[in-house]
mmCIF file of C-alpha atoms in Angstrom:
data_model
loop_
_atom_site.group_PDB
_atom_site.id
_atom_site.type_symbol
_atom_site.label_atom_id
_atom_site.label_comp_id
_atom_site.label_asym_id
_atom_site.label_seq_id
_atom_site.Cartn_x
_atom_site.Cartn_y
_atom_site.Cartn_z
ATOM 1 C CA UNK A 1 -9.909 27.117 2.690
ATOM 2 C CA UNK A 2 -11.189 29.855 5.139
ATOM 3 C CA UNK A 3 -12.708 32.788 4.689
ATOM 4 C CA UNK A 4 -12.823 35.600 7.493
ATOM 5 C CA UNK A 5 -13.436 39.405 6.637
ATOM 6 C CA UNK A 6 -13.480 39.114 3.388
ATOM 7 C CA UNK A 7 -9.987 37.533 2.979
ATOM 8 C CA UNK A 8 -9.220 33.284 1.906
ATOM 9 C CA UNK A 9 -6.323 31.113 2.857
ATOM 10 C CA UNK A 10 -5.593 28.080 2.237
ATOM 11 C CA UNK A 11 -4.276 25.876 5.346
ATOM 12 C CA UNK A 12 -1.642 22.683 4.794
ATOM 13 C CA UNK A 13 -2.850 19.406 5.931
ATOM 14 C CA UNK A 14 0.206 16.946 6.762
ATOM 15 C CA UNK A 15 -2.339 14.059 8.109
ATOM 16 C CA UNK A 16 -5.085 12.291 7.135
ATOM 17 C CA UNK A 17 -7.186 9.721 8.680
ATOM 18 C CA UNK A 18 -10.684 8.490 8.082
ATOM 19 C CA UNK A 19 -12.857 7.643 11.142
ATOM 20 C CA UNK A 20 -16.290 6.496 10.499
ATOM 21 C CA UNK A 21 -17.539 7.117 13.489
ATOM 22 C CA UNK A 22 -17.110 10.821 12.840
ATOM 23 C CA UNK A 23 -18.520 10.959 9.416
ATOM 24 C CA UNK A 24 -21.735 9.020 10.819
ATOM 25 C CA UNK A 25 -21.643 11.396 14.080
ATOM 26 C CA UNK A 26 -21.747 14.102 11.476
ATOM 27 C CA UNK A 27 -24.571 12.878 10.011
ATOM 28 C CA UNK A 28 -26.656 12.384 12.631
ATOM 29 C CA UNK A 29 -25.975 16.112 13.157
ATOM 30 C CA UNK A 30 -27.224 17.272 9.493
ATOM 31 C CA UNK A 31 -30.324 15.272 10.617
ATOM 32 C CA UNK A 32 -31.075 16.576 13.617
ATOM 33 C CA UNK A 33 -30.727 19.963 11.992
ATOM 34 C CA UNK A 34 -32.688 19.428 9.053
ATOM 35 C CA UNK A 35 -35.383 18.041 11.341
ATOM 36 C CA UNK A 36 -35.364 21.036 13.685
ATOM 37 C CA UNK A 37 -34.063 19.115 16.678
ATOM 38 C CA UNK A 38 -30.559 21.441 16.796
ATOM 39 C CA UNK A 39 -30.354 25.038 16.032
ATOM 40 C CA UNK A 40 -26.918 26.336 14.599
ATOM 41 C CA UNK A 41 -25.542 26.806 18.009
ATOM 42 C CA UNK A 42 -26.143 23.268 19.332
ATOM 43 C CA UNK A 43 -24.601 22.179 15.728
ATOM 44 C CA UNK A 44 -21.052 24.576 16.221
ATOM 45 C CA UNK A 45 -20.639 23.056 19.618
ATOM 46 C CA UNK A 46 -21.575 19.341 18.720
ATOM 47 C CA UNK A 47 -19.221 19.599 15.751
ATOM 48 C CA UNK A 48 -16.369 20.927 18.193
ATOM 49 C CA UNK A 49 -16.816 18.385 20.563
ATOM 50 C CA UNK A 50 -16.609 15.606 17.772
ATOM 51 C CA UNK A 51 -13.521 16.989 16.384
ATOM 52 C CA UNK A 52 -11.793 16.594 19.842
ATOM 53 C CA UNK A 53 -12.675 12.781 20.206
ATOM 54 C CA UNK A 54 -10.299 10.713 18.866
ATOM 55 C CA UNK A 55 -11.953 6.810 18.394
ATOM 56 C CA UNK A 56 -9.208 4.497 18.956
ATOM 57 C CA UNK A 57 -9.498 0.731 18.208
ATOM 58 C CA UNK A 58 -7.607 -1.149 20.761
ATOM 59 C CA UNK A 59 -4.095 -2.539 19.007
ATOM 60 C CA UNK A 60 -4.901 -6.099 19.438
ATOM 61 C CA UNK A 61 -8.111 -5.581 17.890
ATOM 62 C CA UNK A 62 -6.267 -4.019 15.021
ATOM 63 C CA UNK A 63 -4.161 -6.807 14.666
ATOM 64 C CA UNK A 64 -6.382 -9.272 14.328
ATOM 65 C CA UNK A 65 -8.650 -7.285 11.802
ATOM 66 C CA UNK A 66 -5.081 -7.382 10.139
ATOM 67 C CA UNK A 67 -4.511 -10.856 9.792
ATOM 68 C CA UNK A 68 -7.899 -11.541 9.079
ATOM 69 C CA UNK A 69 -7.414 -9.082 5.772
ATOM 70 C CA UNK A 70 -4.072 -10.736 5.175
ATOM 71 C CA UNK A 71 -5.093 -14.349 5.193
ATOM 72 C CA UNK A 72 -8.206 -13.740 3.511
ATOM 73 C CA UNK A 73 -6.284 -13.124 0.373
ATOM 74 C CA UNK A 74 -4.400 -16.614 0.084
ATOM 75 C CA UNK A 75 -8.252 -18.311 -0.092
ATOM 76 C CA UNK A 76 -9.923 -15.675 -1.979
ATOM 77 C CA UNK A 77 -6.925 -16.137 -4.685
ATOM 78 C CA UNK A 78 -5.265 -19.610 -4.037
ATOM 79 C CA UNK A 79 -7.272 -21.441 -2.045
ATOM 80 C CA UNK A 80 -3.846 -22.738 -0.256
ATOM 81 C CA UNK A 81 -4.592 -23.005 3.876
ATOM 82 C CA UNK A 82 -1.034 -23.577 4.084
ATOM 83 C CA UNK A 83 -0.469 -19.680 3.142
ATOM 84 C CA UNK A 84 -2.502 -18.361 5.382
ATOM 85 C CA UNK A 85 -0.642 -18.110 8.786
ATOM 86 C CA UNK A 86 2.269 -17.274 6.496
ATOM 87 C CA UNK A 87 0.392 -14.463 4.877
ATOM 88 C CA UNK A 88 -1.139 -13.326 8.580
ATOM 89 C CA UNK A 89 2.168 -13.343 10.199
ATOM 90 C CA UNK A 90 3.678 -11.262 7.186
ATOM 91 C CA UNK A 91 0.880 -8.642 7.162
ATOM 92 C CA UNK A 92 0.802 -8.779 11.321
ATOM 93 C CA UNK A 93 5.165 -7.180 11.180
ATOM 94 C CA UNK A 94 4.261 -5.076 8.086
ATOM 95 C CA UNK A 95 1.176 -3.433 10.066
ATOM 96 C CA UNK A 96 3.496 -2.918 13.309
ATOM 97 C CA UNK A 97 6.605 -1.712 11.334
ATOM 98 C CA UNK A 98 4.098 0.779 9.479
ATOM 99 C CA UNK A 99 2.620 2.280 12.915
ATOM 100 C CA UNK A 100 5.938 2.249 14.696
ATOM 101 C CA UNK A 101 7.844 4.215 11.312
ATOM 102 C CA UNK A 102 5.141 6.813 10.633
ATOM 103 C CA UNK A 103 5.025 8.154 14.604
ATOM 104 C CA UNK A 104 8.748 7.738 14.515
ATOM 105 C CA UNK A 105 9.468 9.248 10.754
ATOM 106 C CA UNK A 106 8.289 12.486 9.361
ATOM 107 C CA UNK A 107 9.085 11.573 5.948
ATOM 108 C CA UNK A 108 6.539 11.139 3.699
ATOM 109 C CA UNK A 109 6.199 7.420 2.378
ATOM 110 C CA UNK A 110 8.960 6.275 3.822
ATOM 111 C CA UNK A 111 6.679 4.639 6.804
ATOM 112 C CA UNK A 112 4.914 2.353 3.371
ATOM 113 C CA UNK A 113 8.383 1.724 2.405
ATOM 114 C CA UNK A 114 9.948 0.268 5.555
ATOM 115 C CA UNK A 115 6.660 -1.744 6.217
ATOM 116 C CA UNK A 116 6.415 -3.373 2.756
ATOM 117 C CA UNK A 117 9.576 -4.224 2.946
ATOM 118 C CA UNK A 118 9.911 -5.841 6.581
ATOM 119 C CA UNK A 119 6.528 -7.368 5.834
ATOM 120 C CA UNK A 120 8.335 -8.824 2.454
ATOM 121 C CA UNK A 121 11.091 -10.093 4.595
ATOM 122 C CA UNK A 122 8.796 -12.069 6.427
ATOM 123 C CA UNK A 123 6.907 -12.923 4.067
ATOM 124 C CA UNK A 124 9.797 -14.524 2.445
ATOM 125 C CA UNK A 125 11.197 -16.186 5.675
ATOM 126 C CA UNK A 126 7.464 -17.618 6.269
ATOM 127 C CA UNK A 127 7.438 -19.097 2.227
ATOM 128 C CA UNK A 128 10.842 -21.312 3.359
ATOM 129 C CA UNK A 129 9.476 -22.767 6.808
ATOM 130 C CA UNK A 130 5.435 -23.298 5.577
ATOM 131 C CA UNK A 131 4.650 -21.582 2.530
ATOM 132 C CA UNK A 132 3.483 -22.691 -1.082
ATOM 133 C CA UNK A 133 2.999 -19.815 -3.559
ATOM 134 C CA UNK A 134 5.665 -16.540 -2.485
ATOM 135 C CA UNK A 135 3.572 -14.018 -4.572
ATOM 136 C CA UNK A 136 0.457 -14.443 -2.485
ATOM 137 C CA UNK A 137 2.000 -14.376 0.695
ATOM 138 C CA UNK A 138 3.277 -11.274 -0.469
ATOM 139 C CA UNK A 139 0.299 -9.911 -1.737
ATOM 140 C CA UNK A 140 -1.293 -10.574 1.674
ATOM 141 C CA UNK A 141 1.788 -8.235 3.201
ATOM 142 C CA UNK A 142 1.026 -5.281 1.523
ATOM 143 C CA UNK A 143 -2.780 -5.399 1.446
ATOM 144 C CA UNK A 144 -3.527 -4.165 4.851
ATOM 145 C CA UNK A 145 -1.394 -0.989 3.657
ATOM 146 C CA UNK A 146 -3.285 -0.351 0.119
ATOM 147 C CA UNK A 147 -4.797 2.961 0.087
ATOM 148 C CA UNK A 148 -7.924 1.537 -0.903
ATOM 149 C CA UNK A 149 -10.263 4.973 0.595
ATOM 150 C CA UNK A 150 -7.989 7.274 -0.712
ATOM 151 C CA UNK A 151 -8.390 5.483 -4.700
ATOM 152 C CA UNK A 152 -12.304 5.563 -3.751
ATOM 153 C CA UNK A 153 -12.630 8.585 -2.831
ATOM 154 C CA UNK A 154 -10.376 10.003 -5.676
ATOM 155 C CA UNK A 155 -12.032 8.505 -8.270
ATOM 156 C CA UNK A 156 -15.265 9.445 -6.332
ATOM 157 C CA UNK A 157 -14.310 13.106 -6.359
ATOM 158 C CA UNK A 158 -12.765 13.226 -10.206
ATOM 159 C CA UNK A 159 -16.889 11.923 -10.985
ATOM 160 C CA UNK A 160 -18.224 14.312 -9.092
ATOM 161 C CA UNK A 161 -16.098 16.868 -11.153
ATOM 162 C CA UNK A 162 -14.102 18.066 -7.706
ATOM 163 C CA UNK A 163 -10.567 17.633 -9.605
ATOM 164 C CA UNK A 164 -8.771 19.653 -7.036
ATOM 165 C CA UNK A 165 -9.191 17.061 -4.386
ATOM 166 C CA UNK A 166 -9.991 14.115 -7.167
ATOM 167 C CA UNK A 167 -6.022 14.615 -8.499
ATOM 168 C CA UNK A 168 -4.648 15.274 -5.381
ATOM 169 C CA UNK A 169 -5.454 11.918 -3.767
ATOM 170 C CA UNK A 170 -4.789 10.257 -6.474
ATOM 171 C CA UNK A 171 -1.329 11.120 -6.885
ATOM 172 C CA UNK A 172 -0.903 10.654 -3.135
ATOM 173 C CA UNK A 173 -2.563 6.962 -4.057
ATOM 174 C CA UNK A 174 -0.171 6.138 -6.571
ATOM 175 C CA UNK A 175 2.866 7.433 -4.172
ATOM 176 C CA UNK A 176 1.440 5.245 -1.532
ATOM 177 C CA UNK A 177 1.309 2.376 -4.072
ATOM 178 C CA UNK A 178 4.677 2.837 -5.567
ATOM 179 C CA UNK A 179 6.257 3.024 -2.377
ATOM 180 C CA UNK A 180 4.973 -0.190 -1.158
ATOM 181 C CA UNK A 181 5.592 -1.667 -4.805
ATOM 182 C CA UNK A 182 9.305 -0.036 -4.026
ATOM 183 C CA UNK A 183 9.169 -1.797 -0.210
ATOM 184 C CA UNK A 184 8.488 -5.473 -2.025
ATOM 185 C CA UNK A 185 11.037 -5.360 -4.835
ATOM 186 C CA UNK A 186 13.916 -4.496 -2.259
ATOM 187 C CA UNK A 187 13.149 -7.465 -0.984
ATOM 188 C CA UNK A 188 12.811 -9.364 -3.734
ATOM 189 C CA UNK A 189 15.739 -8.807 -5.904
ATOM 190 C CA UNK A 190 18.252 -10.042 -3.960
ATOM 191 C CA UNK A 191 15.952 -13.292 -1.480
ATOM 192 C CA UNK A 192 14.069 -14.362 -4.824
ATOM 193 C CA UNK A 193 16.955 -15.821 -6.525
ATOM 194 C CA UNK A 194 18.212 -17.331 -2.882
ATOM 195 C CA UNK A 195 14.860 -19.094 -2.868
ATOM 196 C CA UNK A 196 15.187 -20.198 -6.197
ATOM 197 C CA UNK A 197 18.559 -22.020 -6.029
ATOM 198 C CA UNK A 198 16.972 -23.306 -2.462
ATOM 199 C CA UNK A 199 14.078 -24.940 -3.712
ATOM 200 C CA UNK A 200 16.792 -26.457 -6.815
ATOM 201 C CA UNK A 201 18.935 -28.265 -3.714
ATOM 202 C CA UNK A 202 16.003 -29.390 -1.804
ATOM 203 C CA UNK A 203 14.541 -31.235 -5.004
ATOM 204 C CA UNK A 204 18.329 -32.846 -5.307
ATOM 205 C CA UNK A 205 18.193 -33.510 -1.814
ATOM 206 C CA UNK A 206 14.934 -35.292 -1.630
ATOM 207 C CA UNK A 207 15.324 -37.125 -5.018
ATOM 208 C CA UNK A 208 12.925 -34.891 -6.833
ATOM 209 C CA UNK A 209 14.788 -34.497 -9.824
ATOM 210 C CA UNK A 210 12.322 -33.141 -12.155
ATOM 211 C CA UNK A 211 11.779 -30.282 -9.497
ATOM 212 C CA UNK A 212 14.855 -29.014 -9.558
ATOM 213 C CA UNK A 213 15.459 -29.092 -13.244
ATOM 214 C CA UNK A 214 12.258 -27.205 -13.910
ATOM 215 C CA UNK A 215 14.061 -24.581 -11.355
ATOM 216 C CA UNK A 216 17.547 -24.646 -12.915
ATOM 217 C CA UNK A 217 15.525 -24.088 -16.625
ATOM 218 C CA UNK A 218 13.537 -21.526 -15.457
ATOM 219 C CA UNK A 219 16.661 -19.388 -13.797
ATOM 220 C CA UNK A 220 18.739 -20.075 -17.312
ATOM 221 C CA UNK A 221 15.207 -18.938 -19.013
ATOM 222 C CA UNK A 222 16.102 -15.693 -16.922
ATOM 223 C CA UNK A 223 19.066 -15.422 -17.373
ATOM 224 C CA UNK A 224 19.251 -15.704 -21.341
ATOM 225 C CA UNK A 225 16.001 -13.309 -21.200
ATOM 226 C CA UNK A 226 18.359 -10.747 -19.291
ATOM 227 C CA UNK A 227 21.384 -11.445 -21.570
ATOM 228 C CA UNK A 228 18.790 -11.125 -24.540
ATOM 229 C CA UNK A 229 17.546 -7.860 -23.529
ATOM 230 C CA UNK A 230 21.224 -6.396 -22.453
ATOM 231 C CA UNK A 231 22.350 -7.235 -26.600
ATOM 232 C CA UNK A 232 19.099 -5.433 -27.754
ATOM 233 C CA UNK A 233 19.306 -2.761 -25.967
ATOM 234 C CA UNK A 234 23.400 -2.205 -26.783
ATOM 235 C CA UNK A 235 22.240 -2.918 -30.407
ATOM 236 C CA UNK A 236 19.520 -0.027 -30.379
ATOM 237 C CA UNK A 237 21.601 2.549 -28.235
ATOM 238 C CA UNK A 238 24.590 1.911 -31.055
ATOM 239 C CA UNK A 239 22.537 2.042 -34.214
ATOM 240 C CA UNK A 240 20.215 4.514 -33.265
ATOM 241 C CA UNK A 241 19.649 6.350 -30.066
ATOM 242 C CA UNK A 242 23.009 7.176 -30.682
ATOM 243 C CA UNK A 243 22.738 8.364 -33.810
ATOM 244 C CA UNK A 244 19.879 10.631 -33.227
ATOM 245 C CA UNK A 245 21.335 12.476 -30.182
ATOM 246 C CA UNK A 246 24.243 12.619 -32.924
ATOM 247 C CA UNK A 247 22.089 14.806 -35.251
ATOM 248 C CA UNK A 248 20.113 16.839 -32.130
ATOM 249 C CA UNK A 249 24.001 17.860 -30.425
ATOM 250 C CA UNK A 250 24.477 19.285 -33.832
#
């Protein structure tokens, strides 16, 4: 919000980013102020010329700082070493797909989307060559992507009884979060059960009998969960969400 001759307006935002080298550039300022060092002048300009620079991490540096984050999840959570260049390679195409989509795409979330699910792809192409547990490797796609500075500083904000800005970050959090959850189960619905009936034929194939039947009981376990559920919830709508919209029609 600005104020100028007496008049405020509000001005729309479509970007955010956080840099810390600006917020600590910014606080060296409000030090050298406070200290006398910089009169108000010196401040306006110094604060103009920091809003022009743009710090940019080179991309390979990115990358790596990427796969780092990614693999450090399979031994913080599973302790598997096999899952770790599966998780890294997962989180390195979900990371790429994310900055390619959101310079090439306008739409909001739709950049989280694309990238949680190409990095769930992977992730699940990675699980068949090398990989152990699925869920981690796919928990170590979508991490680099988790708006973890926009939750802090929402909750940080909703404490500090700004609820404005508190509430609006964290809805934009949970849209983030949703989106990416949205990203993962795209690609899970339909590979999941692939993998499942794979990992049933490679026990057959290799003799490991009790493998595959612990497969082919937990996808019948599914299955008469699903069938379960479909009965119940014919039963209710019949014999009484029916009847109720009955009695509110008349």
């Amino acid at each position: 919000m600005k104020a100028e001759s007496g008049e405020a307006y509000f001005e729309r935002i479509d970007g955010r980013t956080f840099h810390l080298q600006h917020i600590c550039s910014i606080n060296q300022l409000s030090r050298d102020y406070v200290d006398g060092r910089m009169e108000l002048v010196d401040i306006h300009r110094e604060l103009l010329r920091v809003a022009k620079e743009q710090p940019k991490l080179a991309l390979w540096k990115r990358l790596c700082w990427t796969a780092c984050l990614s693999g450090s999840v399979m031994l913080i959570f599973g302790r598997v070493y096999q899952d770790v260049p599966a998780a890294m390679a997962a989180g390195i195409m979900a990371y790429l797909c994310y900055l390619f989509l959101s310079r090439a795409l306008k739409v909001p979330f739709l950049a989280e989307y694309g990238s949680a699910f190409l990095g769930g792809a992977v992730g699940c192409l990675m699980y068949m060559l090398i990989g152990v547990h699925l869920n981690l490797i796919m928990m170590g796609a979508v991490i680099p992507l988790v708006p973890g500075i926009a939750i802090t500083n929402a909750i940080r904000d909703m404490m500090a009884r700004h609820y404005l800005s508190g509430l609006m970050g964290a809805i934009e959090a949970i849209c983030i979060a949703g989106a990416l959850g949205a990203g993962i189960a795209c690609v899970s619905l339909p590979i999941v059960p692939g993998i499942t009936f794979y990992e049933a034929f490679r026990g057959l194939v290799t003799g490991n009998n009790g493998a595959a039947a612990v497969v082919f009981l937990q996808v019948a376990y599914g299955a008469a969960g699903i069938a379960c559920g479909m009965i119940i919830a014919e039963v209710l709508y019949r014999h009484t969400i029916r009847r109720i919209l009955h009695h509110c029609a008349r």
